[in-house]
XYZ file of C-alpha atoms in Angstrom:
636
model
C -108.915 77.813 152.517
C -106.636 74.500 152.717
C -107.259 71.839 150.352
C -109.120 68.735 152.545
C -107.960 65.507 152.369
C -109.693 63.381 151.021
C -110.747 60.237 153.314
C -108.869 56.426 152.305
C -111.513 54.139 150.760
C -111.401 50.582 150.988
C -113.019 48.592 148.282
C -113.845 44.482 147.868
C -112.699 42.362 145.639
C -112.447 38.881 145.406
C -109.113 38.060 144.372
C -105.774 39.907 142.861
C -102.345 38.488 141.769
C -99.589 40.389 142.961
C -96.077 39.725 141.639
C -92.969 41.561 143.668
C -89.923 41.626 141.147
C -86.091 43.007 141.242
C -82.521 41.976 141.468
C -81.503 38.497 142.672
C -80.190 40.290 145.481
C -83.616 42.355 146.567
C -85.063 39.865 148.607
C -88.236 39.587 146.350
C -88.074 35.565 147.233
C -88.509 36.144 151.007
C -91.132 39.497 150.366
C -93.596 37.317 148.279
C -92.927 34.125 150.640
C -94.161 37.200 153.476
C -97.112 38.359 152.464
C -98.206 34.915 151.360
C -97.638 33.725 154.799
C -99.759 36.953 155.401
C -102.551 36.053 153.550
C -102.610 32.251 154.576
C -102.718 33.574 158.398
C -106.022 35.658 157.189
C -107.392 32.665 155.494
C -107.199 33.384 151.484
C -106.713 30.887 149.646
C -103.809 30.978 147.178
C -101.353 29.734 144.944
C -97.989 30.902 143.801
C -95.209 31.034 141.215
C -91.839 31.916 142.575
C -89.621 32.614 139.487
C -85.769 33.477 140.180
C -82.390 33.105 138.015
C -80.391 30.244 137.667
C -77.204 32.053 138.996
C -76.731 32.436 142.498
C -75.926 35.911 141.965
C -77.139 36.810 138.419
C -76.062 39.810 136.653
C -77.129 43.129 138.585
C -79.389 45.240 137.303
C -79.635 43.177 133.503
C -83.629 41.677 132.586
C -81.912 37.993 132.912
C -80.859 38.874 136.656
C -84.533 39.667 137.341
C -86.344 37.629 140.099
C -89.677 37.753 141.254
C -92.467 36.531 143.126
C -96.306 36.307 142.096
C -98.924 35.392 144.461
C -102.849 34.682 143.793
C -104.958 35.598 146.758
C -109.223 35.031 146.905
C -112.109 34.813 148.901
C -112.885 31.203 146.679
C -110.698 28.204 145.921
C -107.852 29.305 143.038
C -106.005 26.975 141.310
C -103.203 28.645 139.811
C -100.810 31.648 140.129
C -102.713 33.564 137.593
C -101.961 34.655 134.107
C -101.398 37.876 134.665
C -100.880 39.783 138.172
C -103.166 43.297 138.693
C -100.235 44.717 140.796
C -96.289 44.615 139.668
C -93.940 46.063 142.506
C -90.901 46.583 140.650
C -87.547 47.729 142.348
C -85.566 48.563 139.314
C -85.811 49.619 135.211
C -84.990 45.512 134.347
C -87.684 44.522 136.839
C -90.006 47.017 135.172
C -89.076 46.233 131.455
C -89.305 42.153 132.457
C -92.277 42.251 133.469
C -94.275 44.770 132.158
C -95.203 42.837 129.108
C -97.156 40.562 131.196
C -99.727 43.261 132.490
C -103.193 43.836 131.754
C -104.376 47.695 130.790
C -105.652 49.180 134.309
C -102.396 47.134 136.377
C -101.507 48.643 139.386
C -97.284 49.356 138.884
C -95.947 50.418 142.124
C -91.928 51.297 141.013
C -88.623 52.456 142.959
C -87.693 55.000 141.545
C -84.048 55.115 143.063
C -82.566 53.193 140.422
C -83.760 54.765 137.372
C -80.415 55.925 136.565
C -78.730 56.173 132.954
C -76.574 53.908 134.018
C -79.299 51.723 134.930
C -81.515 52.289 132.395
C -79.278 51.231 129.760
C -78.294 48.306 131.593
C -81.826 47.433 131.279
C -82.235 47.998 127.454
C -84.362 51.614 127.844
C -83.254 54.704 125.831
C -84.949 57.084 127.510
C -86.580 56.985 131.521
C -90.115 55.061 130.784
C -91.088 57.277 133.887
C -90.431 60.528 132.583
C -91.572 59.734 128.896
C -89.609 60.850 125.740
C -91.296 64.028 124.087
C -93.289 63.233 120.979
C -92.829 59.755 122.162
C -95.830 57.245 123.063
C -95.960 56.733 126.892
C -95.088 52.605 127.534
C -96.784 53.169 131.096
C -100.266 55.553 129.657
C -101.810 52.065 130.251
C -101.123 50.937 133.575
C -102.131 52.858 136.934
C -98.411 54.069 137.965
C -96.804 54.758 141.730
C -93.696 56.151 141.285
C -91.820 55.879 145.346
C -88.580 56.374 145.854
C -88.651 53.053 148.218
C -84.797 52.907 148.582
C -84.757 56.744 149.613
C -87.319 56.724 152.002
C -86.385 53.678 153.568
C -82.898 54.500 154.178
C -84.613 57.297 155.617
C -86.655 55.569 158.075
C -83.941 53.512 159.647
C -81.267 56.015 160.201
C -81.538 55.889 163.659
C -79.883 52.273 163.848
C -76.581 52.983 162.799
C -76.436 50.658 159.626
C -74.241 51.283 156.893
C -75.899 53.023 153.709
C -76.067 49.712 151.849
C -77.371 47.661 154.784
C -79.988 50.152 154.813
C -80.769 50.180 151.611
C -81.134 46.446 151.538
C -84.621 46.685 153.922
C -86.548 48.664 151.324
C -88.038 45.129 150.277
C -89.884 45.249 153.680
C -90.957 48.796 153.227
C -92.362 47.483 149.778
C -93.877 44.258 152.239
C -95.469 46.877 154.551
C -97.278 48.996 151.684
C -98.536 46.469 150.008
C -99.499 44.398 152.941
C -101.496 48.154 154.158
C -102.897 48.125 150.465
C -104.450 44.393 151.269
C -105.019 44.763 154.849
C -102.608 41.991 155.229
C -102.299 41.617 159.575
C -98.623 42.465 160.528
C -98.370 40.179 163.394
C -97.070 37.396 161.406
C -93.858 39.649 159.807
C -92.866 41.075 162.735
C -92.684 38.050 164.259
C -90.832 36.539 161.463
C -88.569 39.065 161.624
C -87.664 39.493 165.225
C -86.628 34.976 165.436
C -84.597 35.498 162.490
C -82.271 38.580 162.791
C -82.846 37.811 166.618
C -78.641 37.706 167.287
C -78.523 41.073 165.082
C -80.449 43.990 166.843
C -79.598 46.467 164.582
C -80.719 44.606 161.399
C -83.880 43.359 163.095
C -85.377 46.975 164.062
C -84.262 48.265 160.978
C -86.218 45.988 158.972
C -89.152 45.991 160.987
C -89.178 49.708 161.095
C -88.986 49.744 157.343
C -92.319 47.201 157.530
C -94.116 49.136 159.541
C -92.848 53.071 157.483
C -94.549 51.337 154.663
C -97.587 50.860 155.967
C -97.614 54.106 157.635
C -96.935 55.065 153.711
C -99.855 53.845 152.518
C -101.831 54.625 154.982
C -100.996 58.770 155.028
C -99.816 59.197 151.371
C -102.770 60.561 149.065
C -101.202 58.438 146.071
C -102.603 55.603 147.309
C -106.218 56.796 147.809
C -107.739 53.066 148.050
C -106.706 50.138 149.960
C -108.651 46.476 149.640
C -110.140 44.266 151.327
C -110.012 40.734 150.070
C -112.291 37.733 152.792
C -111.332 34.931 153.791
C -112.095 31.609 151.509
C -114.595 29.111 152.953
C -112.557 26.205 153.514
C -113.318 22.704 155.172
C -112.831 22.479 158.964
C -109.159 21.712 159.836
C -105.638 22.611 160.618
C -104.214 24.549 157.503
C -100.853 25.690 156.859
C -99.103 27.202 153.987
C -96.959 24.492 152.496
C -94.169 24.260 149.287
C -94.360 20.920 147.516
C -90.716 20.248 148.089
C -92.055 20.452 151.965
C -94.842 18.652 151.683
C -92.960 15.987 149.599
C -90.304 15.304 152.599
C -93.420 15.113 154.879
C -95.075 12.345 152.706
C -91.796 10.834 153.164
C -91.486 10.675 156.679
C -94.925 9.630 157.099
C -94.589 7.146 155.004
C -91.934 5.544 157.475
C -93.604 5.961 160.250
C -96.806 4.134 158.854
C -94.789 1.585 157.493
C -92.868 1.173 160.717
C -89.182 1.460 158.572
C -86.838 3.565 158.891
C -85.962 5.755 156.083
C -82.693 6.319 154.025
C -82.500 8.909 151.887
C -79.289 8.717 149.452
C -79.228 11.804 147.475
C -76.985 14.659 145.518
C -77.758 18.171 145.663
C -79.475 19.441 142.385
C -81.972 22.292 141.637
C -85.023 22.192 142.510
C -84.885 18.899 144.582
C -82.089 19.865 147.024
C -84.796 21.234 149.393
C -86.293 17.713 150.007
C -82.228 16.316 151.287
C -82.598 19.619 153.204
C -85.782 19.127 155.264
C -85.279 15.837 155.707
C -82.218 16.007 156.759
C -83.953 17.695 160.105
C -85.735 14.897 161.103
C -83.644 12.288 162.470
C -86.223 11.623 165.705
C -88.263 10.198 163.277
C -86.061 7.635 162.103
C -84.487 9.690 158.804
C -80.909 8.954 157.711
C -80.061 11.479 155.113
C -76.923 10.485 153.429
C -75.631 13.693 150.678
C -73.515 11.722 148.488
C -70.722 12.689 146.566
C -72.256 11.834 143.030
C -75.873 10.571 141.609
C -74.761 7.262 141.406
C -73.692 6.876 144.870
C -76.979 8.343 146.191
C -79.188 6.057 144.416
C -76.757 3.106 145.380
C -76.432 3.659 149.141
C -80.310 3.987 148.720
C -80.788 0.341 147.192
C -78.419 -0.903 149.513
C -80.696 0.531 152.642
C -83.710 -0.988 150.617
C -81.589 -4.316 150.402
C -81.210 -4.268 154.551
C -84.816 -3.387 155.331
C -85.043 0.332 154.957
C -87.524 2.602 152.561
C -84.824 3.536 150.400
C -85.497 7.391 148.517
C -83.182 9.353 146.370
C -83.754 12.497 144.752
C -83.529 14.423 142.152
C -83.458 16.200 138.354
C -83.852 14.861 134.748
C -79.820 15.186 134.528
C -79.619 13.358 137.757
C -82.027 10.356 136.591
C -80.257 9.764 133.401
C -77.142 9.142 135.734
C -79.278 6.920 137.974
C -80.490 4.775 135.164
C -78.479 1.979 135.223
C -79.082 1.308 139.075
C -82.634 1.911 138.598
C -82.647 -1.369 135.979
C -80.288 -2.969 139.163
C -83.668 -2.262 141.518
C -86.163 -3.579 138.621
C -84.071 -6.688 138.686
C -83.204 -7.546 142.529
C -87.081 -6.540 142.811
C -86.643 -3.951 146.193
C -88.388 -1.088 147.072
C -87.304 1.946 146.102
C -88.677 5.682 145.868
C -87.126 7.595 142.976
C -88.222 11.103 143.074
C -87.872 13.548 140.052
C -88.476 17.459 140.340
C -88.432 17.763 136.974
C -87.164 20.792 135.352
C -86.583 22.293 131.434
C -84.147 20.417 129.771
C -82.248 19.364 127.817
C -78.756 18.987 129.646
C -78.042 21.401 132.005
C -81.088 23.428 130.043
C -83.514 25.691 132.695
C -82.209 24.845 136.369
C -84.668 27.357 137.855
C -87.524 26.711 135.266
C -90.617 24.113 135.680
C -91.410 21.795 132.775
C -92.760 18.214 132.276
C -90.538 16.712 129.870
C -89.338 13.637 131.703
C -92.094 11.231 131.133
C -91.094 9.149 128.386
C -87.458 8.687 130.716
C -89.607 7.679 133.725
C -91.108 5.361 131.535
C -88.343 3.551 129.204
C -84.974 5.823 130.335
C -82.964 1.981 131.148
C -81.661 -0.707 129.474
C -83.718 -4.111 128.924
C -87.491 -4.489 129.657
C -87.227 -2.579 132.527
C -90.825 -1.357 133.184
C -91.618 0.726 136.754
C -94.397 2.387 137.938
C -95.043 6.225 137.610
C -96.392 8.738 140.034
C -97.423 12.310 139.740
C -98.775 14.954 142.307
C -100.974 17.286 141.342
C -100.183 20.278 143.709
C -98.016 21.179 146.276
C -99.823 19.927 148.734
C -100.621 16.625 146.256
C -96.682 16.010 147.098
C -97.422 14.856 149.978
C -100.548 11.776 149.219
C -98.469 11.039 146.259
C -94.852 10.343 148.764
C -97.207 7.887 150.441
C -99.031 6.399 147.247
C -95.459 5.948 145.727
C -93.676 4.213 149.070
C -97.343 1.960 149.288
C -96.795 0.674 145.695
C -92.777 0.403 146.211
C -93.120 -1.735 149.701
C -95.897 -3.943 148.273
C -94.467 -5.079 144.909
C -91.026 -4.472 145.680
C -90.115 -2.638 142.967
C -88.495 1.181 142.097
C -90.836 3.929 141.605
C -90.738 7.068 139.938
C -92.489 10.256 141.561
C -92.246 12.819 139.111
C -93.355 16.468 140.401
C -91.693 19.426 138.981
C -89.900 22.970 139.871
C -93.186 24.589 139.595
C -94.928 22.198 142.329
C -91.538 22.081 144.357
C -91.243 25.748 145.104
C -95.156 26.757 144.569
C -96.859 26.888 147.905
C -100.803 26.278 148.777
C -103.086 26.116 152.007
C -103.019 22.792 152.853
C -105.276 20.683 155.194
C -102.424 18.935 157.886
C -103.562 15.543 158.204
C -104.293 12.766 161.350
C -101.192 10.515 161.529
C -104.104 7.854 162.259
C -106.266 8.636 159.197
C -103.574 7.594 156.207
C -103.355 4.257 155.177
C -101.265 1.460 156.730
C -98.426 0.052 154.486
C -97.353 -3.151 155.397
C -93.914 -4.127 154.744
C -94.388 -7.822 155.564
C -90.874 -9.051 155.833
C -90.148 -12.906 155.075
C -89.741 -14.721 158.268
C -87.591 -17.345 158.841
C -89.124 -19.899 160.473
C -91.881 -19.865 157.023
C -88.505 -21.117 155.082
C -87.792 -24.297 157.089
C -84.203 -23.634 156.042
C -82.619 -26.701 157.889
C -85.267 -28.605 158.884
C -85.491 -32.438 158.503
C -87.504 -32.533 154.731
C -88.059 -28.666 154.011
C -87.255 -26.933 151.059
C -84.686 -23.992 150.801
C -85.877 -20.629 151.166
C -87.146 -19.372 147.534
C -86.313 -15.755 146.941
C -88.085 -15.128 143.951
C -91.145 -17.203 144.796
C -94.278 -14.884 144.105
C -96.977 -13.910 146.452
C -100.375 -14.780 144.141
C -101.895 -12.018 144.606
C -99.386 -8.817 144.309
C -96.578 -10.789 142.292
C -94.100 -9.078 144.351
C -91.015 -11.539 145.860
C -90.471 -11.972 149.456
C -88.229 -9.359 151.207
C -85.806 -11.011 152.998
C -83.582 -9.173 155.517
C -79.831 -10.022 155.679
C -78.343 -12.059 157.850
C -81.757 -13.989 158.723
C -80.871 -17.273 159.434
C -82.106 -19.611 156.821
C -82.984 -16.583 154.595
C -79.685 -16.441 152.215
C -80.114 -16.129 148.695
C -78.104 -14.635 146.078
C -78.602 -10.830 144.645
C -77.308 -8.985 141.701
C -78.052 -7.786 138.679
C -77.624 -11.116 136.312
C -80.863 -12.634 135.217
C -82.368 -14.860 138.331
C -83.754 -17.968 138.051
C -87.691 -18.266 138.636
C -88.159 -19.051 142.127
C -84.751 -19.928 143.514
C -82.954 -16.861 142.496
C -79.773 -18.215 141.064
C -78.362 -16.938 138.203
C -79.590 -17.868 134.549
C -78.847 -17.808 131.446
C -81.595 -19.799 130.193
C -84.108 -18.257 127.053
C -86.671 -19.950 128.473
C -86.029 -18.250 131.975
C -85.124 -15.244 131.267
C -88.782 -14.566 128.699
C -90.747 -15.594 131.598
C -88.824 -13.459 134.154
C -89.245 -10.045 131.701
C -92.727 -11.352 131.274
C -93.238 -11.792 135.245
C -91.562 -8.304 135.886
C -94.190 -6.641 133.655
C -96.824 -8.346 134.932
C -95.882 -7.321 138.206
C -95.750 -3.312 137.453
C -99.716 -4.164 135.577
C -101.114 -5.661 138.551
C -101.000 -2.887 140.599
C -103.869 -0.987 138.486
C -105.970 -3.839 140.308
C -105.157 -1.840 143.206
C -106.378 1.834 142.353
C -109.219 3.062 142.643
C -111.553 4.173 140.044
C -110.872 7.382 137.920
C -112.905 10.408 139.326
C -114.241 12.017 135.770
C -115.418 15.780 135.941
C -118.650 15.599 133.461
C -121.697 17.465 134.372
C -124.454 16.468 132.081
C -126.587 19.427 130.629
C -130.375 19.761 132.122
C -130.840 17.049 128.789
C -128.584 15.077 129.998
C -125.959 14.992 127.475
C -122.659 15.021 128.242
C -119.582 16.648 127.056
C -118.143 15.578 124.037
C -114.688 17.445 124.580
C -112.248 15.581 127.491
C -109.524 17.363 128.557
C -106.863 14.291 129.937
C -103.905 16.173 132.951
C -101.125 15.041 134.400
C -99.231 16.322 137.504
C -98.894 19.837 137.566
C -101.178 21.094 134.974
C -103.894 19.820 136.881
C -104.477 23.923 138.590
C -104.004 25.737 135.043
C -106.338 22.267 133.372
C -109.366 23.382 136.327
C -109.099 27.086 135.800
C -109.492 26.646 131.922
C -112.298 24.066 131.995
C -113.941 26.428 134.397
C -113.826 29.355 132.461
C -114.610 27.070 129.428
C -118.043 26.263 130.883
C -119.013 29.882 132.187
C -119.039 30.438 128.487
C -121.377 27.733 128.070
C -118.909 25.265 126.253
C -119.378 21.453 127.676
C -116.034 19.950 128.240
C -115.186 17.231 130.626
C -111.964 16.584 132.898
C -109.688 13.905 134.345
C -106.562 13.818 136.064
C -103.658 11.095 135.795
C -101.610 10.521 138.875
C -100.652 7.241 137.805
C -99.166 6.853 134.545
C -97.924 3.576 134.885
C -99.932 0.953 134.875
C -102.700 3.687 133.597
C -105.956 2.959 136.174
C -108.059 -0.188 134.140
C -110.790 2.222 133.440
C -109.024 4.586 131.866
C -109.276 3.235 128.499
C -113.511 3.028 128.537
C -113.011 6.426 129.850
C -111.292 7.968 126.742
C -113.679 6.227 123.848
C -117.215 7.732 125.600
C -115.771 10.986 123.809
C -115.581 12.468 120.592
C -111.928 14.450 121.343
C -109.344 13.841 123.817
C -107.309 17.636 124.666
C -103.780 16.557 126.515
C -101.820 19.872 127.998
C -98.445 19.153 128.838
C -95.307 21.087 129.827
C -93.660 19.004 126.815
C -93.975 18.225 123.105
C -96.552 15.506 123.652
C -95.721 12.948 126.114
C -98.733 11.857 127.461
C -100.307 12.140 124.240
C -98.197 9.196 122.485
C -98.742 6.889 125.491
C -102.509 7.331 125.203
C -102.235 6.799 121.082
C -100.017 3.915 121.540
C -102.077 2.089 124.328
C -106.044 2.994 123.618
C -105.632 4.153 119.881
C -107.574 7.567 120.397
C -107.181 10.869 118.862
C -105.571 12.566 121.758
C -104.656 15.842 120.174
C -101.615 17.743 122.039
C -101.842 21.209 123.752
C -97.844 21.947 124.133
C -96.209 24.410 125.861
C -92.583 24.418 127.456
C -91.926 27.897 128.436
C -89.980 27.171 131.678
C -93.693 28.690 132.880
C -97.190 27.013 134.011
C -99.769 26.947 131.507
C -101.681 29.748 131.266
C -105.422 29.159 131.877
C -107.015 31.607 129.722
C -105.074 29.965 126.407
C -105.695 26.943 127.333
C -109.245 27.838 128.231
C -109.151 29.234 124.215
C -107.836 26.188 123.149
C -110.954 24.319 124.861
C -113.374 26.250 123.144
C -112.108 25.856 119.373
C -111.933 22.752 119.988
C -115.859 22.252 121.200
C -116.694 24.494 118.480
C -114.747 22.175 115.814
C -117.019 19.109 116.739
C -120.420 20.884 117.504
């Protein structure tokens, strides 16, 4: 009698991280971007960590030309990528041997086994095929679940009938990976296909080949008994609303826009291509309806100075760009502090130093934000908190710029920029107003029997800012530069006296606008005896997903530890200091060598002890939520 086959099974779970990974050149980029756009259409929630080389076409086949993809899908809100993905789909022996080290016992490996050639396998650093084990050797993969599929083979296979080359063909076995893994998830399919047919819509034969490759690996998983399991993952409860899936590069260049349009300026972006920023020139750059100039300059410093100069004629001036690129801006930066004009300067930031980690996040520009220029040159500081964060934090940073005239840094990072989230697509109508409030010329009485001049660096009394006077106003003219002004009048001065009360009035300035935020929101629930934690763990910008998945696990174990957030880090809010002395320890985790940390030392004299990593990689919750815990422990 036949053997039966045995009926597919679908089980529940409530979240997996998935991580695609192979050669630069595999597509793994646009696979994971897929089946997140997958799982956003079926309502997960999710986060994720795209991680690529920094060479356009990195060596092939060699663990540094590895790129990959992880995603972090649930039926609940997630805050980070995950630690560690339950399922590695690796196309080659480097994507295998990159990654593997990263797996828990019990991961699902799903591997091509085209590749796993000598020539291959050396290039990847193995001795001997980790698939077919060396004899008397320990098995690397006993501890993993492992699907060997020759993916290449069969989907060169499954497209023959479309006339591509052998290569070409070859080159769709990322969506025959997409397809299994999306039948694995019950990801729908809708979404993909569609993709696929708008963008190889002018090339027939590429389009039905790679959509018949999608759907052959579903039909894979579906009929092939080594897959005996597929899973089903709900939807998260989510507040009512419009949601898309949205990068924080995207979001970002939204803010930006938005910002213009509630301000009623138009806005000039003056900017020079530089990983991972360039994307924010890019989609901006497509929205010149809505009153965007995008200007790609030929060097930093001409970017940030056409910028000013659309700031100087009435415009919300932006640039953007790296670390590298702000230490080039610096000096026109100090020009902005001093002619007092709005300015956005945005920051992805990414490892350093020099030319350091293109491709790799990191948080290491704070202390440049904050004192990178010449002089007493003090501006304020922004910092998102997730990709969709970028967006509230563009229109925080152009509110503060246009109401105190002055240059502001928005610092996000590569990991924000390129990391994607379901995001909640706001009312035009609900975000605040920001009111430009030009200086008018018939307030100067420029001309007029018994008036006085018009007095450019007269202050309003309650912002400090200067009036912002367009040029070629009648009656408006004033002088503007970067020598020292004159209090009031805004001719140039040399005078001590002057020029202490102008740093002095500058400064001032930048501290007035914590009378302006609102209070912090502190994350301490009391115990049923009401005491509170005695353990606060202080974020900034992007750590803020890997800071709420640690204190979270932190508590399950029954350790009490409270949480705040930073998203402005200059002027600090005015309550942050009362904040920080109601506990006993302070925990900072940065994506530096203890940035924050020294600013909170310097300004509220606390014992805010450092939790440093700078990997070129998020934090990882689960260490951090350690690190929580000892600490607790150390004080209890």
């Amino acid at each position: 009698m036949p053997d039966q086959v045995q009926p597919k099974t679908t089980q529940r779970l409530s979240e997996v991280v998935i991580r695609f990974a192979g050669d630069s050149g595999d597509g793994m980029q646009l696979t994971g971007d897929r089946f997140t756009q997958e799982s956003a259409v079926f309502g997960n929630d999710l986060v994720t960590l795209p991680n690529f080389p920094a060479e356009i076409r990195a060596p092939q086949g060699t663990l540094p030309g590895v790129s990959s993809f992880q995603v972090h899908i649930a039926d609940h809100q997630v805050l980070t990528p995950g630690d560690a993905p339950d399922v590695l789909v690796a196309m080659n022996p480097a994507a295998l041997r990159a990654n593997l080290g990263d797996l828990p016992k019990g991961a699902v490996v799903i591997v091509d086994t085209h590749d796993f050639t000598a020539r291959n396998l050396a290039k990847a650093g193995y001795a001997e095929n980790p698939l077919a084990g060396a004899e008397g050797q320990p098995d690397p993969l006993a501890d993993y679940r492992v699907h060997p599929v020759d993916l290449t083979g069969i989907t060169v296979a499954a497209v023959a009938e479309y006339g591509l080359s052998r290569k070409d063909a070859a080159r769709a076995k990322n969506m025959f990976a997409l397809g299994l893994v999306s039948w694995m998830y019950g990801r729908p399919t809708e979404p993909t296909i569609g993709f696929l047919e708008r963008r190889f819509a002018k090339a027939p034969e590429i389009r039905d080949a790679n959509i018949a490759a999608f759907k052959a690996g579903w039909a894979f998983g579906e009929t092939t008994e080594s897959f005996a399991s597929s899973y089903e993952i709900a939807p998260a409860p989510m507040p009512a609303g419009v949601y898309r899936n949205i990068t924080g590069n995207l979001a970002l260049a939204y803010g930006i826009v938005a910002a213009g349009v509630r301000s009623g300026l138009p806005v000039f972006l003056g900017s020079y291509p530089i990983t991972p920023a360039s994307d924010i020139l890019h989609e901006l750059a497509k929205h010149k309806s809505m009153g965007v100039t995008t200007f790609q300059a030929e060097d930093e410093i001409a970017g940030i100075g056409a910028a000013l100069g659309a700031s100087y004629a009435g415009a919300l001036g932006v640039t953007t760009t790296s670390g590298p690129g702000i230490a080039l801006k610096s000096e026109a930066i100090g020009l902005a502090v001093m002619t007092e004009l709005p300015l956005l300067v945005v920051d992805v930031q990414r490892g350093g130093p020099s030319t350091g980690l293109p491709t790799k996040t990191e948080q290491a520009d704070l202390l440049q934000a904050m004192y990178g220029r010449n002089g007493e040159a003090p501006v304020p500081i922004i910092a998102p908190a997730s990709p969709g964060d970028c967006f509230h934090a563009a229109l925080e940073a152009a509110r503060i710029a246009i109401t105190y005239r002055t240059p502001v840094m928005l610092l996000s990072d590569g990991y924000l920029a390129n990391g994607s989230e379901p995001w909640s697509i706001p009312e035009i109508a609900d975000l605040p107003a920001i009111r430009p409030g030009f200086a008018r010329a018939e307030t100067s009485g420029e001309g007029s029997e018994g008036s006085e001049a018009f007095a450019p660096y007269a202050r309003d009394p309650e912002t400090l800012a200067r009036p912002w006077a367009l040029p070629g106003t009648p009656g408006l003219e004033h002088r503007i530069g970067g020598l020292e002004k004159a209090d009031g009048t805004g001719n140039i001065s040399y005078d001590p006296a002057n020029h202490d009360l102008m740093v002095r009035t500058r400064a001032a300035k930048v501290a007035r606008i914590a009378e302006s935020l609102p209070p912090l929101e502190v994350d301490d629930p009391a115990d049923p005896a009401g005491r509170g934690a005695r353990v606060l763990v202080v974020g900034w910008g992007s750590t803020y997903g890997p800071i709420g998945a640690a204190v979270r696990s932190a508590r399950a174990d029954g350790h009490q530890v409270a949480r705040v957030h930073l998203r402005h880090l200059n002027p600090f809010p005015r309550d942050l200091g009362d904040i920080l002395r109601r506990y006993d320890k302070i925990l900072v985790p940065e994506m530096n060598l203890g940035q924050l940390s020294r600013l909170l030392r310097a300004e509220y004299l606390v014992d805010a002890v450092g939790y440093n990593v700078v990997r070129g990689l998020p934090i990882a919750s689960a260490e951090l939520a350690d690190a929580i815990a000892t600490l607790v422990k150390e004080i209890s």
